[in-house]
Amino acid sequence: MAVKTEHDLPDDARKLWLKAMQALELRNYGYVISLVQTVLKETPDFLQGRRVLRQAEIAATKGKKSFMGGLSAGSMKGGSMVKKDPKAAMELAEKQLETDPYSQSGNMLLRDAAMAAGYPEVASFALETIVAGSPKDTKILHALAEHFYENGQADKAVEIYTKISEMNPADLIAVKKGKDAAARASMSSGKWEEVAASGGTKDYRDLIKNKEEAVSLEQKNRVVKSDEMMDAQLAEMLGKYGESEEAQKSVDLVRRIAVLYEQKEDLQTALVWYRYTSELMHHTDPAVARKAAEIELKMLDQSIVEFETWLEQYGAAEGSDDVRTQLEDLKKRKAEGLLADARKRVERNPTDSLLRFELGEQLLAAGQPTEAIPELQQARKNPSVRLRAMNLLGDCYATKNMLDFAVRTFSDACKEMSAMDDLKKEITYKLSMLHEQMGDKKGYIDRLKEIYDTDYGYKDVAKRVESSYEQ
């Protein structure tokens, strides 16, 4: 929804606005505030009016200490009004901001109410006001960047994330989200300038003006020229994409662009295009959805590795605690993403026992053994994953302290395996530890000896077996 300008104001409101402008020139800030507040009641999406109102409030309160900066009764009341009457909540927020224009609670109330009313530009202004009052508050900067990103202003999000990164180089979340925003911004712009720059030309048509030559180059030196070829193909496709609205809704064209970005290892941009492909298909193609999930997982894995590497090198440096927190958040997001993806696949194909195994595996990894048990019991019927399912099923029972069930499940699995391969060694070792936990010393040692006979160096088996002869 576009904001209104002074030309869109009704006649009565425009007269008040003109009076407010005259009062502003005379520095009669109290009168300006009163007039503009009246105008905003009638036209709450008049963004220019809010800017002038805030300017007057800041000037009027300059040098005065506010006692309204905390969570006031007005902001608490406004929170309950946001859904019922967002425009009334906006008026309430402005009353609080009259005496404390930089108030976080007042501006956050204005943001929430503006979003509920469908005025994202006003919400942006509220967050920008907080930033103006607290320019080093990275939490608010993150909120502003996220707001820009979610409301189609990825270029502005990039600017904010860059600012955060300059203030705190250890904020790797800002670095990663800045890349995501840059990818989204490139999609909006078509990224023609970047493609042209990569090819050393001024226009994408220069990259493809001689297709025969490009094909010849690819045939002569496919490896060396692969990047140039992909740039040329991307330039051609992005050019087509920008030619018409019909092209922008072409599933085939958008998917091909996504594939090329993936081949170029530009995962952030590829993810944006794959998600757009899925949107164009109304999320009906599981292959596209899975591809997007795979890329997102790959990006998370790369981020986790980068965070872990940073901590190995600078673990004692200032800001390392923040990096550890961000790392844990990334690992949590990865686990949640894997679990959600596994659930969706089972919902689409509930009779596929292989998918049930994958879901059970993720449920157990997420610390939900009770929910994992029925999935793994179903997966046990699939010969290709039966033994692995029994291994995880035994882990579920052991986690729930159902030791007799765990022993029986592990024992049944061992009986079905003739060779002492890696899986049988793993299960036999777990079975040994359960026997020890249950006070069965003979079962404990006998299971360890089975491994000892085959693999002397497996874990601490040799030490445990040999020490039993010394007792």
GROMACS .gro file of N, CA, C and O in nm, residues 196-238:
model
  172
  196ALA      N    1   2.748  -0.818  -1.670
  196ALA     CA    2   2.826  -0.749  -1.772
  196ALA      C    3   2.967  -0.724  -1.725
  196ALA      O    4   3.064  -0.744  -1.799
  197ALA      N    5   2.980  -0.683  -1.599
  197ALA     CA    6   3.113  -0.656  -1.545
  197ALA      C    7   3.198  -0.782  -1.544
  197ALA      O    8   3.317  -0.780  -1.573
  198SER      N    9   3.134  -0.895  -1.511
  198SER     CA   10   3.211  -1.020  -1.505
  198SER      C   11   3.262  -1.061  -1.643
  198SER      O   12   3.362  -1.130  -1.655
  199GLY      N   13   3.191  -1.016  -1.746
  199GLY     CA   14   3.234  -1.051  -1.881
  199GLY      C   15   3.314  -0.942  -1.947
  199GLY      O   16   3.358  -0.956  -2.061
  200GLY      N   17   3.331  -0.830  -1.878
  200GLY     CA   18   3.411  -0.721  -1.932
  200GLY      C   19   3.341  -0.645  -2.042
  200GLY      O   20   3.405  -0.588  -2.130
  201THR      N   21   3.205  -0.642  -2.042
  201THR     CA   22   3.131  -0.572  -2.144
  201THR      C   23   3.036  -0.473  -2.081
  201THR      O   24   3.011  -0.477  -1.963
  202LYS      N   25   2.978  -0.385  -2.163
  202LYS     CA   26   2.888  -0.283  -2.111
  202LYS      C   27   2.742  -0.327  -2.116
  202LYS      O   28   2.659  -0.271  -2.049
  203ASP      N   29   2.710  -0.428  -2.194
  203ASP     CA   30   2.572  -0.469  -2.210
  203ASP      C   31   2.567  -0.620  -2.223
  203ASP      O   32   2.656  -0.681  -2.283
  204TYR      N   33   2.461  -0.681  -2.166
  204TYR     CA   34   2.455  -0.826  -2.170
  204TYR      C   35   2.452  -0.879  -2.314
  204TYR      O   36   2.499  -0.989  -2.342
  205ARG      N   37   2.401  -0.801  -2.407
  205ARG     CA   38   2.396  -0.847  -2.545
  205ARG      C   39   2.536  -0.865  -2.603
  205ARG      O   40   2.557  -0.944  -2.696
  206ASP      N   41   2.632  -0.788  -2.549
  206ASP     CA   42   2.769  -0.802  -2.597
  206ASP      C   43   2.825  -0.940  -2.566
  206ASP      O   44   2.914  -0.990  -2.634
  207LEU      N   45   2.771  -1.002  -2.458
  207LEU     CA   46   2.821  -1.133  -2.419
  207LEU      C   47   2.770  -1.243  -2.512
  207LEU      O   48   2.827  -1.350  -2.521
  208ILE      N   49   2.657  -1.217  -2.577
  208ILE     CA   50   2.594  -1.322  -2.657
  208ILE      C   51   2.577  -1.283  -2.804
  208ILE      O   52   2.509  -1.351  -2.878
  209LYS      N   53   2.638  -1.173  -2.845
  209LYS     CA   54   2.615  -1.124  -2.981
  209LYS      C   55   2.670  -1.221  -3.085
  209LYS      O   56   2.630  -1.219  -3.201
  210ASN      N   57   2.764  -1.306  -3.045
  210ASN     CA   58   2.816  -1.405  -3.139
  210ASN      C   59   2.806  -1.542  -3.075
  210ASN      O   60   2.899  -1.591  -3.014
  211LYS      N   61   2.688  -1.603  -3.086
  211LYS     CA   62   2.665  -1.732  -3.020
  211LYS      C   63   2.755  -1.841  -3.078
  211LYS      O   64   2.801  -1.930  -3.007
  212GLU      N   65   2.778  -1.835  -3.210
  212GLU     CA   66   2.863  -1.937  -3.272
  212GLU      C   67   3.003  -1.934  -3.211
  212GLU      O   68   3.063  -2.037  -3.185
  213GLU      N   69   3.053  -1.813  -3.186
  213GLU     CA   70   3.185  -1.801  -3.126
  213GLU      C   71   3.186  -1.857  -2.985
  213GLU      O   72   3.281  -1.924  -2.945
  214ALA      N   73   3.077  -1.831  -2.910
  214ALA     CA   74   3.069  -1.882  -2.773
  214ALA      C   75   3.068  -2.035  -2.772
  214ALA      O   76   3.136  -2.098  -2.691
  215VAL      N   77   2.990  -2.094  -2.863
  215VAL     CA   78   2.984  -2.241  -2.871
  215VAL      C   79   3.121  -2.296  -2.907
  215VAL      O   80   3.168  -2.396  -2.851
  216SER      N   81   3.188  -2.229  -3.001
  216SER     CA   82   3.321  -2.273  -3.042
  216SER      C   83   3.418  -2.269  -2.926
  216SER      O   84   3.497  -2.361  -2.906
  217LEU      N   85   3.412  -2.161  -2.849
  217LEU     CA   86   3.501  -2.149  -2.734
  217LEU      C   87   3.474  -2.260  -2.633
  217LEU      O   88   3.566  -2.318  -2.575
  218GLU      N   89   3.348  -2.291  -2.612
  218GLU     CA   90   3.314  -2.395  -2.515
  218GLU      C   91   3.367  -2.531  -2.563
  218GLU      O   92   3.420  -2.609  -2.485
  219GLN      N   93   3.355  -2.557  -2.693
  219GLN     CA   94   3.402  -2.684  -2.745
  219GLN      C   95   3.554  -2.695  -2.741
  219GLN      O   96   3.609  -2.801  -2.714
  220LYS      N   97   3.622  -2.582  -2.763
  220LYS     CA   98   3.768  -2.583  -2.762
  220LYS      C   99   3.825  -2.601  -2.623
  220LYS      O  100   3.925  -2.670  -2.603
  221ASN      N  101   3.765  -2.532  -2.526
  221ASN     CA  102   3.821  -2.536  -2.390
  221ASN      C  103   3.705  -2.531  -2.290
  221ASN      O  104   3.675  -2.428  -2.233
  222ARG      N  105   3.638  -2.641  -2.272
  222ARG     CA  106   3.517  -2.647  -2.193
  222ARG      C  107   3.544  -2.612  -2.048
  222ARG      O  108   3.464  -2.545  -1.983
  223VAL      N  109   3.657  -2.654  -1.992
  223VAL     CA  110   3.686  -2.631  -1.851
  223VAL      C  111   3.723  -2.485  -1.826
  223VAL      O  112   3.667  -2.418  -1.741
  224VAL      N  113   3.817  -2.434  -1.904
  224VAL     CA  114   3.867  -2.299  -1.882
  224VAL      C  115   3.758  -2.196  -1.906
  224VAL      O  116   3.749  -2.097  -1.834
  225LYS      N  117   3.672  -2.220  -2.005
  225LYS     CA  118   3.572  -2.121  -2.043
  225LYS      C  119   3.436  -2.145  -1.980
  225LYS      O  120   3.339  -2.079  -2.015
  226SER      N  121   3.425  -2.237  -1.886
  226SER     CA  122   3.294  -2.270  -1.831
  226SER      C  123   3.230  -2.151  -1.761
  226SER      O  124   3.109  -2.128  -1.774
  227ASP      N  125   3.308  -2.073  -1.687
  227ASP     CA  126   3.253  -1.957  -1.617
  227ASP      C  127   3.201  -1.854  -1.717
  227ASP      O  128   3.094  -1.796  -1.698
  228GLU      N  129   3.280  -1.831  -1.822
  228GLU     CA  130   3.237  -1.734  -1.923
  228GLU      C  131   3.108  -1.780  -1.992
  228GLU      O  132   3.018  -1.700  -2.020
  229MET      N  133   3.099  -1.910  -2.016
  229MET     CA  134   2.981  -1.963  -2.082
  229MET      C  135   2.858  -1.946  -1.993
  229MET      O  136   2.751  -1.908  -2.040
  230MET      N  137   2.875  -1.974  -1.865
  230MET     CA  138   2.762  -1.958  -1.774
  230MET      C  139   2.722  -1.813  -1.762
  230MET      O  140   2.602  -1.780  -1.754
  231ASP      N  141   2.820  -1.723  -1.761
  231ASP     CA  142   2.789  -1.581  -1.757
  231ASP      C  143   2.711  -1.539  -1.882
  231ASP      O  144   2.615  -1.461  -1.873
  232ALA      N  145   2.752  -1.592  -1.995
  232ALA     CA  146   2.683  -1.558  -2.119
  232ALA      C  147   2.539  -1.610  -2.117
  232ALA      O  148   2.445  -1.540  -2.157
  233GLN      N  149   2.523  -1.734  -2.072
  233GLN     CA  150   2.389  -1.792  -2.065
  233GLN      C  151   2.302  -1.716  -1.966
  233GLN      O  152   2.183  -1.690  -1.992
  234LEU      N  153   2.360  -1.681  -1.853
  234LEU     CA  154   2.284  -1.605  -1.754
  234LEU      C  155   2.244  -1.469  -1.809
  234LEU      O  156   2.132  -1.422  -1.788
  235ALA      N  157   2.338  -1.406  -1.878
  235ALA     CA  158   2.308  -1.273  -1.935
  235ALA      C  159   2.191  -1.282  -2.032
  235ALA      O  160   2.102  -1.197  -2.032
  236GLU      N  161   2.192  -1.386  -2.114
  236GLU     CA  162   2.084  -1.404  -2.211
  236GLU      C  163   1.950  -1.426  -2.139
  236GLU      O  164   1.848  -1.365  -2.173
  237MET      N  165   1.952  -1.513  -2.039
  237MET     CA  166   1.827  -1.546  -1.969
  237MET      C  167   1.776  -1.429  -1.886
  237MET      O  168   1.655  -1.402  -1.881
  238LEU      N  169   1.867  -1.359  -1.820
  238LEU     CA  170   1.824  -1.243  -1.743
  238LEU      C  171   1.771  -1.132  -1.834
  238LEU      O  172   1.678  -1.058  -1.796
   0.00000   0.00000   0.00000
